[in-house]
């Protein structure tokens, strides 16, 4: 099969397209050869003029470039607006979530802030076993604050006007012994409501191993991460 290059293919296409063009001209502009030649010339001139104005004119290319740049600029502006809105939305959302988490974890002696130095008026230590003076349940201390740190609604409910002074006293976070069947697993209570029990090793609670690695005969031994927060306990 003979090889057809690009030039030959273009010539064949031009020849093939000439037949329908001639038929079209003969049908609409008569069969007179002179007329057909004139019409063909006019069509060629008109086509060439349109081609040069559209593709060979610097003004046409400049207009096309301006249109493309304006569309590109519009797309870029829209993209920048979308990007800015996305960054703002997720940035604000992340900041708010982060603030809420930090605020939540600072309540009820859950803050990771290192308690050093330890004030002299903090009587008890993390790892000591306690009993509640009023309710009688036992548990173990897993954290403390120099004064109550909790949401304002909780403090108002916990301490009516007659007990407002208790908010400024040391508070302890307690894992409640499940053997007491008290109904709650944790508590956050002021210092005056608890007393220390010595010699009681067994405190049943699912989170004990997360906080403590053992018992030394007087109190539970803190895990390394907890010891960093309470280095003097």
Short mmCIF file of C-alpha atoms in Angstrom, two decimals:
data_model
loop_
_atom_site.label_atom_id
_atom_site.label_comp_id
_atom_site.label_asym_id
_atom_site.label_seq_id
_atom_site.Cartn_x
_atom_site.Cartn_y
_atom_site.Cartn_z
CA UNK A 1 0.00 0.00 0.00
CA UNK A 2 1.57 3.33 -1.07
CA UNK A 3 2.54 5.75 1.71
CA UNK A 4 0.60 9.04 1.76
CA UNK A 5 2.36 11.97 3.33
CA UNK A 6 0.73 15.06 4.83
CA UNK A 7 1.01 17.15 1.66
CA UNK A 8 -0.62 14.45 -0.49
CA UNK A 9 -3.38 14.01 2.06
CA UNK A 10 -4.06 17.78 2.01
CA UNK A 11 -4.23 17.79 -1.80
CA UNK A 12 -6.69 14.87 -1.80
CA UNK A 13 -8.89 16.66 0.75
CA UNK A 14 -8.89 19.83 -1.35
CA UNK A 15 -9.83 17.86 -4.50
CA UNK A 16 -12.61 16.03 -2.71
CA UNK A 17 -13.98 19.23 -1.23
CA UNK A 18 -13.93 20.89 -4.65
CA UNK A 19 -16.66 18.60 -6.02
CA UNK A 20 -19.35 19.50 -3.46
CA UNK A 21 -18.32 23.15 -3.75
CA UNK A 22 -18.77 23.09 -7.51
CA UNK A 23 -22.12 21.35 -7.16
CA UNK A 24 -23.29 23.93 -4.65
CA UNK A 25 -22.22 26.81 -6.84
CA UNK A 26 -23.89 25.30 -9.93
CA UNK A 27 -27.17 24.74 -8.09
CA UNK A 28 -27.44 28.22 -6.63
CA UNK A 29 -25.63 30.41 -9.09
CA UNK A 30 -26.37 28.73 -12.45
CA UNK A 31 -24.44 26.55 -14.81
CA UNK A 32 -22.64 29.29 -16.72
CA UNK A 33 -18.90 28.75 -16.30
CA UNK A 34 -18.14 32.48 -16.20
CA UNK A 35 -20.68 32.98 -13.43
CA UNK A 36 -19.32 30.03 -11.51
CA UNK A 37 -15.77 31.38 -11.79
CA UNK A 38 -16.87 34.80 -10.53
CA UNK A 39 -18.80 33.31 -7.62
CA UNK A 40 -15.88 31.04 -6.75
CA UNK A 41 -13.50 33.97 -6.79
CA UNK A 42 -15.80 35.99 -4.56
CA UNK A 43 -16.12 33.09 -2.12
CA UNK A 44 -12.36 32.60 -2.02
CA UNK A 45 -11.73 36.31 -1.49
CA UNK A 46 -14.41 36.53 1.23
CA UNK A 47 -13.07 33.43 2.97
CA UNK A 48 -9.50 34.69 2.80
CA UNK A 49 -10.54 38.11 4.11
CA UNK A 50 -12.40 36.52 6.99
CA UNK A 51 -9.45 34.22 7.70
CA UNK A 52 -6.92 37.07 7.70
CA UNK A 53 -9.12 39.20 9.95
CA UNK A 54 -9.65 36.33 12.37
CA UNK A 55 -6.26 34.67 12.44
CA UNK A 56 -3.66 36.89 10.75
CA UNK A 57 -4.65 40.21 12.32
CA UNK A 58 -2.70 41.47 15.33
CA UNK A 59 -5.80 43.29 16.55
CA UNK A 60 -7.80 40.04 16.46
CA UNK A 61 -5.11 38.20 18.41
CA UNK A 62 -4.88 41.09 20.89
CA UNK A 63 -8.66 41.01 21.41
CA UNK A 64 -8.56 37.24 21.86
CA UNK A 65 -5.70 37.56 24.34
CA UNK A 66 -7.55 40.25 26.29
CA UNK A 67 -10.65 38.05 26.45
CA UNK A 68 -8.61 35.06 27.63
CA UNK A 69 -6.83 37.15 30.24
CA UNK A 70 -10.09 38.59 31.51
CA UNK A 71 -11.58 35.09 31.83
CA UNK A 72 -8.41 33.84 33.49
CA UNK A 73 -8.36 36.79 35.87
CA UNK A 74 -12.01 36.19 36.71
CA UNK A 75 -11.32 32.51 37.40
CA UNK A 76 -8.31 33.41 39.51
CA UNK A 77 -10.31 35.94 41.49
CA UNK A 78 -13.08 33.43 42.08
CA UNK A 79 -10.51 30.81 43.05
CA UNK A 80 -8.83 33.19 45.47
CA UNK A 81 -12.17 34.09 47.02
CA UNK A 82 -13.04 30.42 47.44
CA UNK A 83 -9.61 29.69 48.89
CA UNK A 84 -9.81 32.62 51.30
CA UNK A 85 -13.29 31.61 52.40
CA UNK A 86 -12.16 28.00 52.86
CA UNK A 87 -9.12 29.05 54.88
CA UNK A 88 -11.22 31.42 56.96
CA UNK A 89 -13.94 28.86 57.61
CA UNK A 90 -11.67 25.98 58.52
CA UNK A 91 -9.23 28.25 60.34
CA UNK A 92 -12.00 29.72 62.48
CA UNK A 93 -13.52 26.30 63.01
CA UNK A 94 -10.18 24.79 63.97
CA UNK A 95 -9.46 27.70 66.33
CA UNK A 96 -12.85 27.39 67.98
CA UNK A 97 -12.53 23.63 68.33
CA UNK A 98 -9.03 24.02 69.72
CA UNK A 99 -10.18 26.67 72.19
CA UNK A 100 -13.10 24.54 73.32
CA UNK A 101 -10.92 21.48 73.79
CA UNK A 102 -8.34 23.46 75.74
CA UNK A 103 -11.05 25.01 77.86
CA UNK A 104 -12.76 21.68 78.50
CA UNK A 105 -9.54 19.92 79.47
CA UNK A 106 -8.65 22.69 81.91
CA UNK A 107 -11.72 21.84 84.01
CA UNK A 108 -12.03 19.32 86.86
CA UNK A 109 -8.26 18.93 87.44
CA UNK A 110 -7.72 17.57 83.91
CA UNK A 111 -5.32 20.30 82.84
CA UNK A 112 -1.84 19.15 81.83
CA UNK A 113 -0.33 22.26 83.42
CA UNK A 114 2.53 21.21 85.69
CA UNK A 115 1.65 21.75 89.36
CA UNK A 116 4.97 23.11 90.52
CA UNK A 117 5.73 24.33 93.06
CA UNK A 118 3.05 22.65 95.12
CA UNK A 119 1.40 25.07 97.57
CA UNK A 120 1.75 24.17 101.24
CA UNK A 121 -2.00 24.34 101.78
CA UNK A 122 -2.63 21.41 99.40
CA UNK A 123 -2.97 18.65 102.02
CA UNK A 124 -3.40 15.58 99.82
CA UNK A 125 -1.53 14.03 96.90
CA UNK A 126 -2.26 12.16 93.70
CA UNK A 127 -2.38 8.42 94.37
CA UNK A 128 -3.77 8.61 97.89
CA UNK A 129 -6.91 6.67 98.69
CA UNK A 130 -9.74 8.74 100.15
CA UNK A 131 -13.21 8.35 101.56
CA UNK A 132 -15.98 10.91 101.23
CA UNK A 133 -17.02 12.19 104.65
CA UNK A 134 -20.70 12.55 103.74
CA UNK A 135 -21.45 9.89 101.12
CA UNK A 136 -19.00 7.26 102.36
CA UNK A 137 -17.62 6.13 99.01
CA UNK A 138 -13.90 5.46 98.58
CA UNK A 139 -11.66 6.33 95.67
CA UNK A 140 -8.23 7.50 94.60
CA UNK A 141 -6.99 11.01 93.80
CA UNK A 142 -5.91 11.48 90.18
CA UNK A 143 -5.57 15.27 90.11
CA UNK A 144 -6.04 18.50 91.98
CA UNK A 145 -6.53 22.25 91.44
CA UNK A 146 -5.61 24.99 93.87
CA UNK A 147 -9.23 26.15 93.54
CA UNK A 148 -12.29 24.92 91.70
CA UNK A 149 -11.97 25.05 87.92
CA UNK A 150 -15.26 24.18 86.26
CA UNK A 151 -17.90 25.76 84.01
CA UNK A 152 -19.72 28.61 85.68
CA UNK A 153 -23.07 26.78 85.42
CA UNK A 154 -21.62 23.79 87.26
CA UNK A 155 -20.17 25.99 90.00
CA UNK A 156 -23.46 27.81 90.51
CA UNK A 157 -25.30 24.51 90.81
CA UNK A 158 -22.68 22.96 93.07
CA UNK A 159 -22.19 25.95 95.34
CA UNK A 160 -25.20 28.04 96.26
CA UNK A 161 -24.62 31.47 97.83
CA UNK A 162 -24.10 29.97 101.28
CA UNK A 163 -21.17 27.83 100.01
CA UNK A 164 -19.49 30.27 97.65
CA UNK A 165 -16.30 30.26 99.71
CA UNK A 166 -15.67 26.61 98.82
CA UNK A 167 -14.96 27.57 95.20
CA UNK A 168 -11.65 29.09 96.30
CA UNK A 169 -10.44 26.03 98.19
CA UNK A 170 -8.40 23.08 96.78
CA UNK A 171 -10.41 20.60 94.71
CA UNK A 172 -9.56 16.98 93.86
CA UNK A 173 -10.51 14.72 91.00
CA UNK A 174 -11.41 11.24 92.26
CA UNK A 175 -11.80 7.86 90.57
CA UNK A 176 -14.60 6.32 92.61
CA UNK A 177 -14.22 2.71 93.73
CA UNK A 178 -16.70 0.62 91.73
CA UNK A 179 -17.09 -1.71 94.72
CA UNK A 180 -19.06 1.05 96.47
CA UNK A 181 -21.77 0.93 93.77
CA UNK A 182 -22.16 4.66 94.15
CA UNK A 183 -23.48 5.21 90.64
CA UNK A 184 -20.80 7.64 89.50
CA UNK A 185 -17.33 6.83 88.22
CA UNK A 186 -15.61 10.14 89.01
CA UNK A 187 -16.02 13.08 91.33
CA UNK A 188 -14.63 16.60 91.71
CA UNK A 189 -14.87 17.65 95.30
CA UNK A 190 -13.41 20.21 97.73
CA UNK A 191 -10.74 19.26 100.20
CA UNK A 192 -12.93 19.57 103.26
CA UNK A 193 -15.22 16.74 102.07
CA UNK A 194 -12.57 13.99 101.97
CA UNK A 195 -10.25 12.18 104.34
CA UNK A 196 -7.31 9.86 103.66
CA UNK A 197 -7.44 6.08 104.15
CA UNK A 198 -4.11 4.31 104.58
CA UNK A 199 -3.56 0.63 103.92
CA UNK A 200 -6.48 0.25 101.50
CA UNK A 201 -4.89 -0.93 98.27
CA UNK A 202 -7.79 -2.20 96.23
CA UNK A 203 -9.67 0.47 94.26
CA UNK A 204 -11.68 -0.98 91.39
CA UNK A 205 -11.97 1.33 88.40
CA UNK A 206 -11.44 0.68 84.67
CA UNK A 207 -9.02 3.64 84.35
CA UNK A 208 -6.67 2.70 87.19
CA UNK A 209 -3.90 1.35 84.93
CA UNK A 210 -3.99 4.49 82.82
CA UNK A 211 -3.08 6.58 85.88
CA UNK A 212 -1.08 4.20 88.08
CA UNK A 213 1.48 1.42 87.70
CA UNK A 214 1.22 -0.12 91.19
CA UNK A 215 0.84 0.44 94.92
CA UNK A 216 3.72 1.15 97.37
CA UNK A 217 1.90 0.40 100.61
CA UNK A 218 0.69 3.92 101.29
CA UNK A 219 -0.47 5.23 97.91
CA UNK A 220 -0.70 4.34 94.25
CA UNK A 221 2.37 4.94 92.05
CA UNK A 222 1.75 7.43 89.27
CA UNK A 223 2.44 6.66 85.63
CA UNK A 224 5.36 8.74 84.22
CA UNK A 225 3.08 11.12 82.30
CA UNK A 226 1.08 11.88 85.45
CA UNK A 227 4.23 12.29 87.56
CA UNK A 228 5.39 15.03 85.18
CA UNK A 229 2.24 17.00 85.96
CA UNK A 230 2.45 16.44 89.72
CA UNK A 231 6.22 16.18 90.36
CA UNK A 232 5.95 16.93 94.10
CA UNK A 233 3.18 14.43 94.94
#
